[in-house]
Short mmCIF file of C-alpha atoms and ligand atoms in Angstrom, two decimals:
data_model
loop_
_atom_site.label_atom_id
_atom_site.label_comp_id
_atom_site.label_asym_id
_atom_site.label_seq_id
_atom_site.Cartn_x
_atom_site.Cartn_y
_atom_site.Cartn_z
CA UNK A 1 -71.36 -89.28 -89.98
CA UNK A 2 -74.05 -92.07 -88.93
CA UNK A 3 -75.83 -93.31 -92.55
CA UNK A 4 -79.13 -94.76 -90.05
CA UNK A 5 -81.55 -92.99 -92.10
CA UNK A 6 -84.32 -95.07 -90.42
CA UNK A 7 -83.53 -94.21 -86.97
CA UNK A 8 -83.88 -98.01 -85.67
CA UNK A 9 -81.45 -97.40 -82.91
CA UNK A 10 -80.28 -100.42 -81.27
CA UNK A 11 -78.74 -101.33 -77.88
CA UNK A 12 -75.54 -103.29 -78.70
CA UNK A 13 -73.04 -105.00 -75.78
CA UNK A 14 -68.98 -105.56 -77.70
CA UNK A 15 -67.25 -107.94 -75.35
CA UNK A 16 -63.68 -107.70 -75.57
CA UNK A 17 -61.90 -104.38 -76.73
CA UNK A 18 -59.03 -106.11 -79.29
CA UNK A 19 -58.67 -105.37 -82.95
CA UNK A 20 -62.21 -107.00 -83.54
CA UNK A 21 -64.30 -105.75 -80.59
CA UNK A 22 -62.78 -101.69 -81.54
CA UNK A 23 -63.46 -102.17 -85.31
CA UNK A 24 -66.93 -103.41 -84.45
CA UNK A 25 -67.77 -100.90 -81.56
CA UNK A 26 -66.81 -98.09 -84.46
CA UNK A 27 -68.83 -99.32 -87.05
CA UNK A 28 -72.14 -99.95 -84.76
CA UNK A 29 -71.47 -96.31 -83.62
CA UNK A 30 -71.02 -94.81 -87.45
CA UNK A 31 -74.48 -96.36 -88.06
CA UNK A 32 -76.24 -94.18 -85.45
CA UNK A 33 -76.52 -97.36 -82.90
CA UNK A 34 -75.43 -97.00 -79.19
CA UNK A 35 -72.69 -99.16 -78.26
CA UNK A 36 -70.66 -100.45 -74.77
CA UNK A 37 -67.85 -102.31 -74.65
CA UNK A 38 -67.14 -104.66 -71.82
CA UNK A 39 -62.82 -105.89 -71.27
CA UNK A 40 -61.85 -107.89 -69.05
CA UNK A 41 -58.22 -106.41 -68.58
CA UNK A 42 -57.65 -103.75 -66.66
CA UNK A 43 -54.84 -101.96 -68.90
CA UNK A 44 -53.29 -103.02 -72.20
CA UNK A 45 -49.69 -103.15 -72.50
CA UNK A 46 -47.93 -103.06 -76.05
CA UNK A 47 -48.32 -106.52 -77.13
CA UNK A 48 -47.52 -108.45 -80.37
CA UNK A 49 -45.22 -107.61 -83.45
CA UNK A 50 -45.58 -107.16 -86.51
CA UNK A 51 -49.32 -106.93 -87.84
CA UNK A 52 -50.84 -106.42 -91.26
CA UNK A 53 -53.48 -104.23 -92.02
CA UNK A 54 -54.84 -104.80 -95.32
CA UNK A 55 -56.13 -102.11 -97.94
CA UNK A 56 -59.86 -103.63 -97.58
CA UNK A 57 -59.50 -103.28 -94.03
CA UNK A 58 -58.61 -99.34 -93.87
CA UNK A 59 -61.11 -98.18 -96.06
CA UNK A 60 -63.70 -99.36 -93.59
CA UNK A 61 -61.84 -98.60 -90.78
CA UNK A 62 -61.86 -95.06 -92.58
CA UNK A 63 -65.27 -95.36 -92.91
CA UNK A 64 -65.94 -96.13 -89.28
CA UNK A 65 -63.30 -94.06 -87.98
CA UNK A 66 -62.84 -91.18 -90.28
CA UNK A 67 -59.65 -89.83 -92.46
CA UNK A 68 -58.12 -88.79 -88.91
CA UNK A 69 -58.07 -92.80 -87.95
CA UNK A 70 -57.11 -93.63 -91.58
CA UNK A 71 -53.90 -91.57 -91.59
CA UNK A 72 -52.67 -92.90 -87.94
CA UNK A 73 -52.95 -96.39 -88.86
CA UNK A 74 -51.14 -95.72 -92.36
CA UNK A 75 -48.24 -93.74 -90.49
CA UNK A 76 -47.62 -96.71 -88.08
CA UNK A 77 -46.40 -99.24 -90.81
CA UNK A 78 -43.26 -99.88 -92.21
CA UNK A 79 -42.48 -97.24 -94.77
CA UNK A 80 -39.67 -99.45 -96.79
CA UNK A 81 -40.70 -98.92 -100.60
CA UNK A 82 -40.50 -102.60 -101.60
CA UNK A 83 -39.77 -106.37 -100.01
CA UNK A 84 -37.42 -108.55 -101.19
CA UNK A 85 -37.18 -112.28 -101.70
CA UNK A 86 -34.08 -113.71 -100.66
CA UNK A 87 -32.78 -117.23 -100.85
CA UNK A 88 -32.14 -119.20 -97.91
CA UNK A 89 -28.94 -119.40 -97.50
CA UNK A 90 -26.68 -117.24 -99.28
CA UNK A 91 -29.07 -113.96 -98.95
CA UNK A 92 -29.05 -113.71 -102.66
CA UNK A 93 -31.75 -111.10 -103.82
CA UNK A 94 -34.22 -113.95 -106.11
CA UNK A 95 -36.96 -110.77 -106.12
CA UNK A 96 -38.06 -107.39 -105.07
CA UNK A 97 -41.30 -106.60 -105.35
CA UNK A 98 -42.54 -103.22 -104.84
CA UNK A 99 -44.75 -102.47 -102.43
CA UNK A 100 -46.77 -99.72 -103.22
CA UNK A 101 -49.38 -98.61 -101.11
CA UNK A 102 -49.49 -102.03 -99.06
CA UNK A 103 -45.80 -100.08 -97.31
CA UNK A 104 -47.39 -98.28 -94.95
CA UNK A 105 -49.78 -101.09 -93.91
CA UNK A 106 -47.13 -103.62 -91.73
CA UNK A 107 -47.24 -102.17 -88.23
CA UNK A 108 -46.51 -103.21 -84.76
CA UNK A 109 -49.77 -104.97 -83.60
CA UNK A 110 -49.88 -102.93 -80.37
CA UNK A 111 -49.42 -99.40 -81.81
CA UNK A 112 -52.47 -100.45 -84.13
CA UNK A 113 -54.22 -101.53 -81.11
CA UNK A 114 -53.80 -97.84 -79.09
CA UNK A 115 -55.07 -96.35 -82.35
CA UNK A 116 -58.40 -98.27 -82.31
CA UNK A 117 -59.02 -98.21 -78.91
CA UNK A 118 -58.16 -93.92 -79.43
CA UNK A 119 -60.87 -93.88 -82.04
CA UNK A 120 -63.43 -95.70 -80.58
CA UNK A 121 -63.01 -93.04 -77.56
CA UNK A 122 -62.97 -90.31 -79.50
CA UNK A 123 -66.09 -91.33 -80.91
CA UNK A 124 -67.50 -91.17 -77.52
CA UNK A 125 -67.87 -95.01 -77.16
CA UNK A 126 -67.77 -96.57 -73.19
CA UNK A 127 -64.88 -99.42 -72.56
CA UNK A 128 -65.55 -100.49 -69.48
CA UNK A 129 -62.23 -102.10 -68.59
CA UNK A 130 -61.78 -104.25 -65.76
CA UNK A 131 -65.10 -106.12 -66.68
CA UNK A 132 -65.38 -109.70 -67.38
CA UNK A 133 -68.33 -110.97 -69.29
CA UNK A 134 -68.51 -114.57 -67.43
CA UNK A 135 -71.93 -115.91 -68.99
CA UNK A 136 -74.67 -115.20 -71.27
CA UNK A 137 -78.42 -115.35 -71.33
CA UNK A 138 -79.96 -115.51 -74.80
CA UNK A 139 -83.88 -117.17 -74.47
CA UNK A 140 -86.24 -116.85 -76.29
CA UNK A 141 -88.49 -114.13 -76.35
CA UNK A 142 -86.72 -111.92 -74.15
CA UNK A 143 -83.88 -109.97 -74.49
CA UNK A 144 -80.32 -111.35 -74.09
CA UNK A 145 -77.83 -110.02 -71.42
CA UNK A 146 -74.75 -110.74 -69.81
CA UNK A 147 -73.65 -111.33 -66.46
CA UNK A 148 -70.48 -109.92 -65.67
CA UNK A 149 -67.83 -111.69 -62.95
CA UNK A 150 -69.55 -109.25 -60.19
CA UNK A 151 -72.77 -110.95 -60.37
CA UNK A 152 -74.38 -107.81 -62.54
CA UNK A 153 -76.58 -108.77 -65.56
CA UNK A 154 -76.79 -106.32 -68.09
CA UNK A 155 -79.66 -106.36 -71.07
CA UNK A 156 -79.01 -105.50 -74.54
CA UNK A 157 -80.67 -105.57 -78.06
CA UNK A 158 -77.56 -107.44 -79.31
CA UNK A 159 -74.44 -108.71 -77.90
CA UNK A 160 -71.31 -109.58 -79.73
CA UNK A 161 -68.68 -111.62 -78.74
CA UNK A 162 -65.04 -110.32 -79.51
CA UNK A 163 -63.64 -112.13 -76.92
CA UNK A 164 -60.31 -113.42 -78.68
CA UNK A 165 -59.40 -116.92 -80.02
CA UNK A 166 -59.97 -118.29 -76.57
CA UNK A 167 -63.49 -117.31 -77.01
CA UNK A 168 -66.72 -118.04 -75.07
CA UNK A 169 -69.52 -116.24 -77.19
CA UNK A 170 -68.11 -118.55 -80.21
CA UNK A 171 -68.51 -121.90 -78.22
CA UNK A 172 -72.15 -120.86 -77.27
CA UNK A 173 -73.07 -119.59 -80.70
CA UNK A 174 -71.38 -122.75 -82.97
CA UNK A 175 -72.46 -125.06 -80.09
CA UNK A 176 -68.79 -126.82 -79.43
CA UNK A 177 -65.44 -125.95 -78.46
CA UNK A 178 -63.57 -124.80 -81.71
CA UNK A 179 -59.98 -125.36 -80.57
CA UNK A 180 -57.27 -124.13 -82.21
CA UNK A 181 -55.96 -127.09 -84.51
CA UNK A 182 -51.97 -127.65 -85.63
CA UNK A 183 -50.83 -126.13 -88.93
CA UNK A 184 -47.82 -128.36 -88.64
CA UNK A 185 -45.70 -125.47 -88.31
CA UNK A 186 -44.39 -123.34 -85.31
CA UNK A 187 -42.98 -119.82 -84.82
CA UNK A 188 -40.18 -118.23 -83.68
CA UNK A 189 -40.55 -114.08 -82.56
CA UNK A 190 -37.73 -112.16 -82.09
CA UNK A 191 -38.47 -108.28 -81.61
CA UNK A 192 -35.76 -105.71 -81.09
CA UNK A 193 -34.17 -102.12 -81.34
CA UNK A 194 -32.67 -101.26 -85.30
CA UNK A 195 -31.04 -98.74 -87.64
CA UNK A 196 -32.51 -99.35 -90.99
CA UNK A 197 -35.81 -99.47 -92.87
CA UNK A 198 -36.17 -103.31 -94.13
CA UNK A 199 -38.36 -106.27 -95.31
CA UNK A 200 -37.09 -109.53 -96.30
CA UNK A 201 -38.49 -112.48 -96.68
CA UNK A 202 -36.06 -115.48 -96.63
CA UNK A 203 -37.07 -118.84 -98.16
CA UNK A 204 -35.77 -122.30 -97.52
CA UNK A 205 -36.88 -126.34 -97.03
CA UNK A 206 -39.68 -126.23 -94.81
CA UNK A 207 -38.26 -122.98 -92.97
CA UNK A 208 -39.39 -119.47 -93.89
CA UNK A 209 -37.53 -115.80 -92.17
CA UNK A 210 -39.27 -112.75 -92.51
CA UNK A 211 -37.68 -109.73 -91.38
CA UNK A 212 -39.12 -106.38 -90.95
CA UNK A 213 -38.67 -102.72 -89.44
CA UNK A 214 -41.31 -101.03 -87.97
CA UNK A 215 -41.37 -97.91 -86.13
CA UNK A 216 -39.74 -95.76 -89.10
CA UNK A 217 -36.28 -98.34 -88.19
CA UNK A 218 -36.12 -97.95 -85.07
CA UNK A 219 -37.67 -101.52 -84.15
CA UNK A 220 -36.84 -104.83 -85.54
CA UNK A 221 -38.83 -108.54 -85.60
CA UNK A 222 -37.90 -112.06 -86.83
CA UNK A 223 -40.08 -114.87 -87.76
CA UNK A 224 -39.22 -117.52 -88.47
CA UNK A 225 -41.66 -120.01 -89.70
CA UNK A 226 -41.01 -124.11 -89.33
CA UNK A 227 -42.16 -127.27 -90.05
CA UNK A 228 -42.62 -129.37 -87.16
CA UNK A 229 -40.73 -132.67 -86.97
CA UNK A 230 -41.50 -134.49 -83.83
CA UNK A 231 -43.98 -135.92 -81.30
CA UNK A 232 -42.53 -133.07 -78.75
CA UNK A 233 -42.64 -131.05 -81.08
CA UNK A 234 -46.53 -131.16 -81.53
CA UNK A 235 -47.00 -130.60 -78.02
CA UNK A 236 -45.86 -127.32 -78.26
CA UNK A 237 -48.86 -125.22 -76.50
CA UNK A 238 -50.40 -122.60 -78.43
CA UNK A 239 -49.87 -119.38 -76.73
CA UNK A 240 -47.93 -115.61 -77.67
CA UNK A 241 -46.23 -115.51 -74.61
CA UNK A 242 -44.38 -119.18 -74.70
CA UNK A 243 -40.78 -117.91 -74.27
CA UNK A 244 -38.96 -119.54 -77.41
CA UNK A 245 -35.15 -121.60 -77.15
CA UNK A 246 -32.46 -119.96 -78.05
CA UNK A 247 -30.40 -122.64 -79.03
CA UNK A 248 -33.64 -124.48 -80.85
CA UNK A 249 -33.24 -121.36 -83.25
CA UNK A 250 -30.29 -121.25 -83.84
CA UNK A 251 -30.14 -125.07 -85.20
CA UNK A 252 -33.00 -123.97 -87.18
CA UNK A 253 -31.44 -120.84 -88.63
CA UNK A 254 -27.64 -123.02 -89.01
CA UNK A 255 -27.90 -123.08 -92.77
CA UNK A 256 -29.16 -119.20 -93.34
CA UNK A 257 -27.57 -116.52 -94.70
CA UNK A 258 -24.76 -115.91 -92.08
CA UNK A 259 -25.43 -112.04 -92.16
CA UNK A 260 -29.35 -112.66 -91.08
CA UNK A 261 -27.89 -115.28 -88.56
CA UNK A 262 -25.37 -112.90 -87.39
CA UNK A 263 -28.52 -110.05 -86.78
CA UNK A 264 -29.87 -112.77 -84.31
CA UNK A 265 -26.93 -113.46 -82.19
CA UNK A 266 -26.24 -109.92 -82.05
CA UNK A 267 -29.68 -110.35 -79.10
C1 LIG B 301 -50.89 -110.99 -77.06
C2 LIG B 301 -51.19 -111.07 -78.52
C3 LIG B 301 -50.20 -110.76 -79.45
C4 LIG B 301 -50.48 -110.84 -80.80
N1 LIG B 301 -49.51 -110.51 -81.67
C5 LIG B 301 -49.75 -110.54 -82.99
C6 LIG B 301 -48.78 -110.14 -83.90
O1 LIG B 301 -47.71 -109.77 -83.52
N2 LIG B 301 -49.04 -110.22 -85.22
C7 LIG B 301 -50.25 -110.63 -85.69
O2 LIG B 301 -50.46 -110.66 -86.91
N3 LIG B 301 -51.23 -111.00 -84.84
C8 LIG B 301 -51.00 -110.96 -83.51
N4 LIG B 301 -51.96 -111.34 -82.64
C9 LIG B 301 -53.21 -111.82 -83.20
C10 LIG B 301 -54.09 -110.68 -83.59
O3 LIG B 301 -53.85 -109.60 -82.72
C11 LIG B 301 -55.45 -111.23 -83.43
O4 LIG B 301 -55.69 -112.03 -84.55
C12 LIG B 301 -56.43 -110.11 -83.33
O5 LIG B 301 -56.08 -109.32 -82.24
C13 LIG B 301 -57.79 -110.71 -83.12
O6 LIG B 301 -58.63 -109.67 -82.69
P1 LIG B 301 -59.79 -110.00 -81.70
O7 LIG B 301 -60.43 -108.69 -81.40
O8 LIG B 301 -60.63 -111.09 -82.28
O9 LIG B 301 -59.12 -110.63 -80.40
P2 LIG B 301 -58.12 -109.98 -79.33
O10 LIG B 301 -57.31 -108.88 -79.94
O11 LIG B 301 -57.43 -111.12 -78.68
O12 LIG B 301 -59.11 -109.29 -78.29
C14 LIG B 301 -60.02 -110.02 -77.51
C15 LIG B 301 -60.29 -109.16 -76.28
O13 LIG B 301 -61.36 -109.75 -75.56
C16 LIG B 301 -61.06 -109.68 -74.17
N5 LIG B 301 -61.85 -110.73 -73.52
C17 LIG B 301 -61.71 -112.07 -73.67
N6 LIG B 301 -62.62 -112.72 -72.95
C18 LIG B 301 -63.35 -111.77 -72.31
C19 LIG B 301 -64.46 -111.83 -71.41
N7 LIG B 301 -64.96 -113.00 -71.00
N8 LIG B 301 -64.98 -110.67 -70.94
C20 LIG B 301 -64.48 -109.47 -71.36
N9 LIG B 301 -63.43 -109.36 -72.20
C21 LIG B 301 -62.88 -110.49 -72.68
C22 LIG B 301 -59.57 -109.91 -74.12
O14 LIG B 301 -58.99 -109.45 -72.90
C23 LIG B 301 -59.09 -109.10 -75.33
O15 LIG B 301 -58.79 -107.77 -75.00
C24 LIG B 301 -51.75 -111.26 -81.26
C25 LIG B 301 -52.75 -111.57 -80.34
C26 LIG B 301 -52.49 -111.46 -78.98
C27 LIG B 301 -53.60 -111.80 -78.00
#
């Protein structure tokens, strides 16, 4: 139900339908505003792994989205009842902490995704896919718009940019380019079929494994967290789709618990 007890309705433009763009599309919409979002892509596919959602998080996204939204996102997550710390390289259990109600919360990043972008239809908000947002006009005095790659310009009262980590509306608003900058660490992904309901978190020099189901079991993902050591090393690009080396994990995973490495060759 919208809480805009004034009725000051404005005229808002999301750009970009992730995570972000959804959650903020909802929220404009609970307060009685009117709302479009703009994508760029034509289709989503299922992308990512393994995704928290944190308990702050889903109570406003139950706010925004209602119980209906709440209990989808909770019933994606990984259901194990607790996590345990392991040590590097012998697997022994050093803890197991219970997980309460943050077990339902771990969830593949793309079945979280199709939820949002469910809601924010079912709340009768516009995606207009297929629709890239390539400038912005925000002057003075008049009302800012966008111009979209087809040469349209569309007005709004407000605009917000979603647009990713690559974004443009961020650039504009801080006024230079905030690149991403290096952690000193890298990632490996692996994402697969599995039989079991797990999370583990393995802990070593410099290295650090998580493992987790999601799916009820029936899907599993590795990360595996590094320190970088070399010049090449901190050339790596930054990107989710850089296909990782095989054999570059497998030196890195040499001294782990044989029975985690053993899970990876199995791929
Ligand atoms: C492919 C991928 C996989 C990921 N996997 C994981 C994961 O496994 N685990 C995890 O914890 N986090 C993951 N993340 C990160 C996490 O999803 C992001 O932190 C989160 O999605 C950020 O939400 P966002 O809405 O800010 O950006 P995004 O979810 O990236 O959404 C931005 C949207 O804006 C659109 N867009 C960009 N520019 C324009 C434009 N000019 N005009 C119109 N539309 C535009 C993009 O197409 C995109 O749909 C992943 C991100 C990506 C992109």
């Amino acid at each position: 139900m919208s809480d805009n007890t004034s009725g000051d309705q404005i005229h808002a433009i999301v750009v970009g339908a992730g995570l972000g763009g959804c959650a903020c599309a909802l929220a404009l919409k609970h307060h009685g505003h009117s709302v479009i979002i703009y994508e760029r892509l034509r289709n989503f596919r299922r992308l990512g792994d393994s995704l928290g959602l944190g308990e702050n998080a889903l109570k406003l996204l139950e706010r925004w989205g209602g119980r209906d939204l709440y209990n989808r996102l909770t019933s994606i997550g990984n259901q194990a009842p607790d996590m345990q710390i392991r040590r590097w390289h012998d697997g022994k259990i050093l803890a197991v902490q219970p997980l309460m109600d943050m077990a339902g919360y771990i969830g593949h990043r793309g079945d979280y995704h199709t939820a949002f972008l469910d809601a924010v239809r079912d709340a009768g908000i516009e995606i207009r896919m297929g629709c890239e947002v390539i400038d912005y006009e925000d002057e003075e005095g008049s009302q800012p718009a966008v111009i979209l790659a087809d040469g349209s310009r569309v007005l709004a009262d407000i605009i917000i940019g979603a647009d990713g980590i690559k974004s443009r509306a961020r650039e504009l608003v801080l006024g230079f380019a905030d690149a991403p900058k290096s952690s000193g660490y890298s990632c490996y992904r692996a994402y697969f079929p599995a039989s079991s309901q797990r999370r583990e978190n393995g802990i070593g020099e410099d290295t650090h494994l998580v493992q987790n189901t999601l799916r009820n079991g029936d899907e599993f993902n590795w990360i595996v967290t590094r320190k970088l050591s070399h010049e090449a090393d901190m050339e790596i690009r930054e990107s989710w789709f850089q296909e990782g080396d095989l054999e570059d994990v497998a030196r890195v995973t040499a001294t782990v618990d044989p029975r985690i490495r053993a899970a990876g060759k199995e791929r």
